[in-house]
PDB file of C-alpha atoms in Angstrom:
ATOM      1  CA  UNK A   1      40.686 -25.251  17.860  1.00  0.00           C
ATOM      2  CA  UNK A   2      38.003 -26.447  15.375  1.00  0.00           C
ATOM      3  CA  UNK A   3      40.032 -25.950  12.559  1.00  0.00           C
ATOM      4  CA  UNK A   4      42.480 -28.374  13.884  1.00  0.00           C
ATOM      5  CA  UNK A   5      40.610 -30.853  14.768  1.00  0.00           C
ATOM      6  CA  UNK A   6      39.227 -30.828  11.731  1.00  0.00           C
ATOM      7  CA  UNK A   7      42.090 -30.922   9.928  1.00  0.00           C
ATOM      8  CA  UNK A   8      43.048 -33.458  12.344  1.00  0.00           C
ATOM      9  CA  UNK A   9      40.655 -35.314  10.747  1.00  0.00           C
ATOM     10  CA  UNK A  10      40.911 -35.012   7.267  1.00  0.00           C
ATOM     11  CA  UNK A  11      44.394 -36.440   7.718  1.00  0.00           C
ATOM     12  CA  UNK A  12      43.174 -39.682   9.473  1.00  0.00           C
ATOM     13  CA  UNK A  13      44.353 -42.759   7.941  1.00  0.00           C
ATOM     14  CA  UNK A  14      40.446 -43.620   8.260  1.00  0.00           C
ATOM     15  CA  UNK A  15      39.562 -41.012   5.825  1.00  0.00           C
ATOM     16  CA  UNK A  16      42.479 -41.637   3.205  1.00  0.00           C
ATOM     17  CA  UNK A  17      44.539 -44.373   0.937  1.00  0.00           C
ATOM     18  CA  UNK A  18      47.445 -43.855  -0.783  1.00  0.00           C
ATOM     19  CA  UNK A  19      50.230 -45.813  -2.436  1.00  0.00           C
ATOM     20  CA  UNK A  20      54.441 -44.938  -2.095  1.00  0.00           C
ATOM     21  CA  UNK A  21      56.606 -46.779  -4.142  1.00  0.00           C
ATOM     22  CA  UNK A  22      56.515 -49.990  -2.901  1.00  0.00           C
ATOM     23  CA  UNK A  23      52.845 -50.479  -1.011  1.00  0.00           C
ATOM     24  CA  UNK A  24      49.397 -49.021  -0.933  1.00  0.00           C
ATOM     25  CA  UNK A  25      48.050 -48.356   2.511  1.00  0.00           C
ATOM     26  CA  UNK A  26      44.683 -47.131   3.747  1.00  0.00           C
ATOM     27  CA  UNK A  27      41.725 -48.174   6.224  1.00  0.00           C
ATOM     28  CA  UNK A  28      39.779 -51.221   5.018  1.00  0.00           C
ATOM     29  CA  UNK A  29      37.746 -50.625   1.765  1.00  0.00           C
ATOM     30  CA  UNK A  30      39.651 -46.931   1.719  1.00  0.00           C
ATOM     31  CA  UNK A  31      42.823 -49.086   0.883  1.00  0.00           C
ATOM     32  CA  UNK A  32      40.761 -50.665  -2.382  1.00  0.00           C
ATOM     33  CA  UNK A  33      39.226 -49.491  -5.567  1.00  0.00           C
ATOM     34  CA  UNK A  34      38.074 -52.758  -6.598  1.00  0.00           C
ATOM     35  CA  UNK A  35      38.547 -56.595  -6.071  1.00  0.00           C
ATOM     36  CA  UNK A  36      37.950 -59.187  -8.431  1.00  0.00           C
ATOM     37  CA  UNK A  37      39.015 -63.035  -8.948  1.00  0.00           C
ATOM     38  CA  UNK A  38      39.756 -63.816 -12.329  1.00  0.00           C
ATOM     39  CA  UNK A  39      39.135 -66.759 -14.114  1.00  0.00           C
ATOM     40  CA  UNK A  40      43.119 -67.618 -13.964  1.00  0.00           C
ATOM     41  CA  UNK A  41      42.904 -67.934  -9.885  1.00  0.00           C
ATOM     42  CA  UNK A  42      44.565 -64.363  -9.478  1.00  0.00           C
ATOM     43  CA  UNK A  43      43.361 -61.837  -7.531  1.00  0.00           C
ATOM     44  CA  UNK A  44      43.094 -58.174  -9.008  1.00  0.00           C
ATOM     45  CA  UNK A  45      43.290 -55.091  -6.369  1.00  0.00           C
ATOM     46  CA  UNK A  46      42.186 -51.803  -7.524  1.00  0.00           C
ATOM     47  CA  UNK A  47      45.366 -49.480  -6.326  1.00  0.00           C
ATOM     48  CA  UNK A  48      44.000 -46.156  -4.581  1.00  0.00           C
ATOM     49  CA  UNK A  49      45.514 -42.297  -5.408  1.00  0.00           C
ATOM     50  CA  UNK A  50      49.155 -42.200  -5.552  1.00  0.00           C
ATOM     51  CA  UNK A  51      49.126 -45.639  -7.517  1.00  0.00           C
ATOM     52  CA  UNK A  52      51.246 -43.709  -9.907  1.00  0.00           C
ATOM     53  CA  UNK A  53      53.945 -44.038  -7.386  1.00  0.00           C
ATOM     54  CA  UNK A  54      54.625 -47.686  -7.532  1.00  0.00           C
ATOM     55  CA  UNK A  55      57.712 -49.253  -8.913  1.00  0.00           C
ATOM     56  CA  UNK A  56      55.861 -52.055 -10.759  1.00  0.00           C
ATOM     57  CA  UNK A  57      53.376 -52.325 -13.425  1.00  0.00           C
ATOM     58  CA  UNK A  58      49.790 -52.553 -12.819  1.00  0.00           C
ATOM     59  CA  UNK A  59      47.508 -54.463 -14.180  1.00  0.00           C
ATOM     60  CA  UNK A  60      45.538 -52.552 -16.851  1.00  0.00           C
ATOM     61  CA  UNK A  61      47.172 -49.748 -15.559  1.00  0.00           C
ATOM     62  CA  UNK A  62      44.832 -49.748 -12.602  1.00  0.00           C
ATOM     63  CA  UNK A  63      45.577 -53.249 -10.152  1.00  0.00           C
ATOM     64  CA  UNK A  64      47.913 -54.794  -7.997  1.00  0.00           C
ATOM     65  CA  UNK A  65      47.831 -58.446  -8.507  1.00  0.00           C
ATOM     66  CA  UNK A  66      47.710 -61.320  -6.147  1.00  0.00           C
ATOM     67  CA  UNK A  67      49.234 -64.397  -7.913  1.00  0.00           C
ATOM     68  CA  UNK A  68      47.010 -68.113  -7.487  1.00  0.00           C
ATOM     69  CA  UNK A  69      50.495 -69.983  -6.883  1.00  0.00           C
ATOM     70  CA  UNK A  70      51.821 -67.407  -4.127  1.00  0.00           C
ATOM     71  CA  UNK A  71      52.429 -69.323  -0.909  1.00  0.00           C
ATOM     72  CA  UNK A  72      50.440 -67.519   1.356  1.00  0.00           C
ATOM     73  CA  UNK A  73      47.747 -66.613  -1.331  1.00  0.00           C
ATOM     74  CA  UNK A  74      44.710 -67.598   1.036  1.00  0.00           C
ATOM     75  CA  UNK A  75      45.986 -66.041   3.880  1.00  0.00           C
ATOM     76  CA  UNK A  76      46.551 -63.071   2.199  1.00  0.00           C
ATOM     77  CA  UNK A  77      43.293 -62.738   0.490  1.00  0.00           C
ATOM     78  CA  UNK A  78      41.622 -63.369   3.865  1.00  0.00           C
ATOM     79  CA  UNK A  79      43.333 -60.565   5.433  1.00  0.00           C
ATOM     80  CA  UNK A  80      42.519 -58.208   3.152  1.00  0.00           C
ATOM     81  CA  UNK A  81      38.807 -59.345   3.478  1.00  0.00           C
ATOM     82  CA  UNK A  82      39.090 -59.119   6.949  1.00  0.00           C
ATOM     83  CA  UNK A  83      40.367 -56.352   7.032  1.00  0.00           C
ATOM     84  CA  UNK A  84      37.503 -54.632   4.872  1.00  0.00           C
ATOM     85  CA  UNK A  85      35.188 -56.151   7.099  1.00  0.00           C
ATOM     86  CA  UNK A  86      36.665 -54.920  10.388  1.00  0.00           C
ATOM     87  CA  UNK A  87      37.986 -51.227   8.866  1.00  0.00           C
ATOM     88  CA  UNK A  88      41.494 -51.773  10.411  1.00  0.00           C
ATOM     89  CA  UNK A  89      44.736 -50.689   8.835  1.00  0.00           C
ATOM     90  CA  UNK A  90      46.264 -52.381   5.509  1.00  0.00           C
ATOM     91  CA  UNK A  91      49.055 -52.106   3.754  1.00  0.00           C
ATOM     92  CA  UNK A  92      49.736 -54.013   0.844  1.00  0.00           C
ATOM     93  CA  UNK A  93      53.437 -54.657  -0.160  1.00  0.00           C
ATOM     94  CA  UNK A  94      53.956 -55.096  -3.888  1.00  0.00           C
ATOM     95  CA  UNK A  95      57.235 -57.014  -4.987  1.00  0.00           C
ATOM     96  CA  UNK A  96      59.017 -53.773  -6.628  1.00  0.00           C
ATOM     97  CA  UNK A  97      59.645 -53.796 -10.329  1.00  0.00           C
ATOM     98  CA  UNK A  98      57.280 -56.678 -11.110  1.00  0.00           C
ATOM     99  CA  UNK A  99      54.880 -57.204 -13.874  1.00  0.00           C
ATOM    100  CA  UNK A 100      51.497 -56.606 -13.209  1.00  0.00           C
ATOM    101  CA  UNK A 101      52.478 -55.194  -9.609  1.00  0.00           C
ATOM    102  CA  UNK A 102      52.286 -58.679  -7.938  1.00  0.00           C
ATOM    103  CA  UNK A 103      51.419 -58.236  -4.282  1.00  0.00           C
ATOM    104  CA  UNK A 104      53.936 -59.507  -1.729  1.00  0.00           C
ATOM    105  CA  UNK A 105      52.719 -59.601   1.549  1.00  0.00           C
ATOM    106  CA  UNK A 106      49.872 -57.464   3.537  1.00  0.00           C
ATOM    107  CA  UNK A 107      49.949 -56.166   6.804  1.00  0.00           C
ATOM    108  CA  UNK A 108      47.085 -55.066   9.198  1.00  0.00           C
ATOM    109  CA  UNK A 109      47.054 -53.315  12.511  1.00  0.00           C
ATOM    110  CA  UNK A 110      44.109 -51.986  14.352  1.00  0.00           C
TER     111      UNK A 110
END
């Protein structure tokens, strides 16, 4: 029975992040490598394991990128922030086939 709890918990979505073809999802700083603003306005998201998986190209090979002029760029970054802070759910949706992986919408849940 300790075995599978254990396992149980290995599996956790608290204790892993991990990207499919189209998003990266994880628990708050799980879901991110690295975050940095760049000079431009645009956001840079270090992808997590399985980044490999995405249809899109990363940015140096290594982020998903949240464009300046993207509509809902604020409330964006301040979900992922928040949900960093808070360690709930994301899941970050990249537009598929996109240069430099742009990031289309994020999603938390608690």
């Amino acid at each position: 029975m300790k075995t599978i709890l254990f396992l149980l918990f290995l599996m956790s979505p608290a204790t892993w992040a991990a990207c499919n073809n189209i998003a990266c999802y994880g628990v708050g700083k799980e879901v991110l490598t690295r975050t940095y603003l760049a000079s431009s306005g645009n956001i840079y998201i270090g992808a997590p394991e399985g980044k490999e998986n995405l249809k899109c190209d990363l940015f140096e090979g290594q982020y998903m990128t949240l464009k300046m002029n993207h509509l809902l760029y604020r409330e964006i970054y301040s979900t992922i922030l928040t949900g960093i802070a808070a360690q709930k759910s994301l899941q970050i949706r990249i537009v598929e086939n996109s240069p430099e992986c742009e990031v289309s919408y994020v999603t938390m849940t608690p």
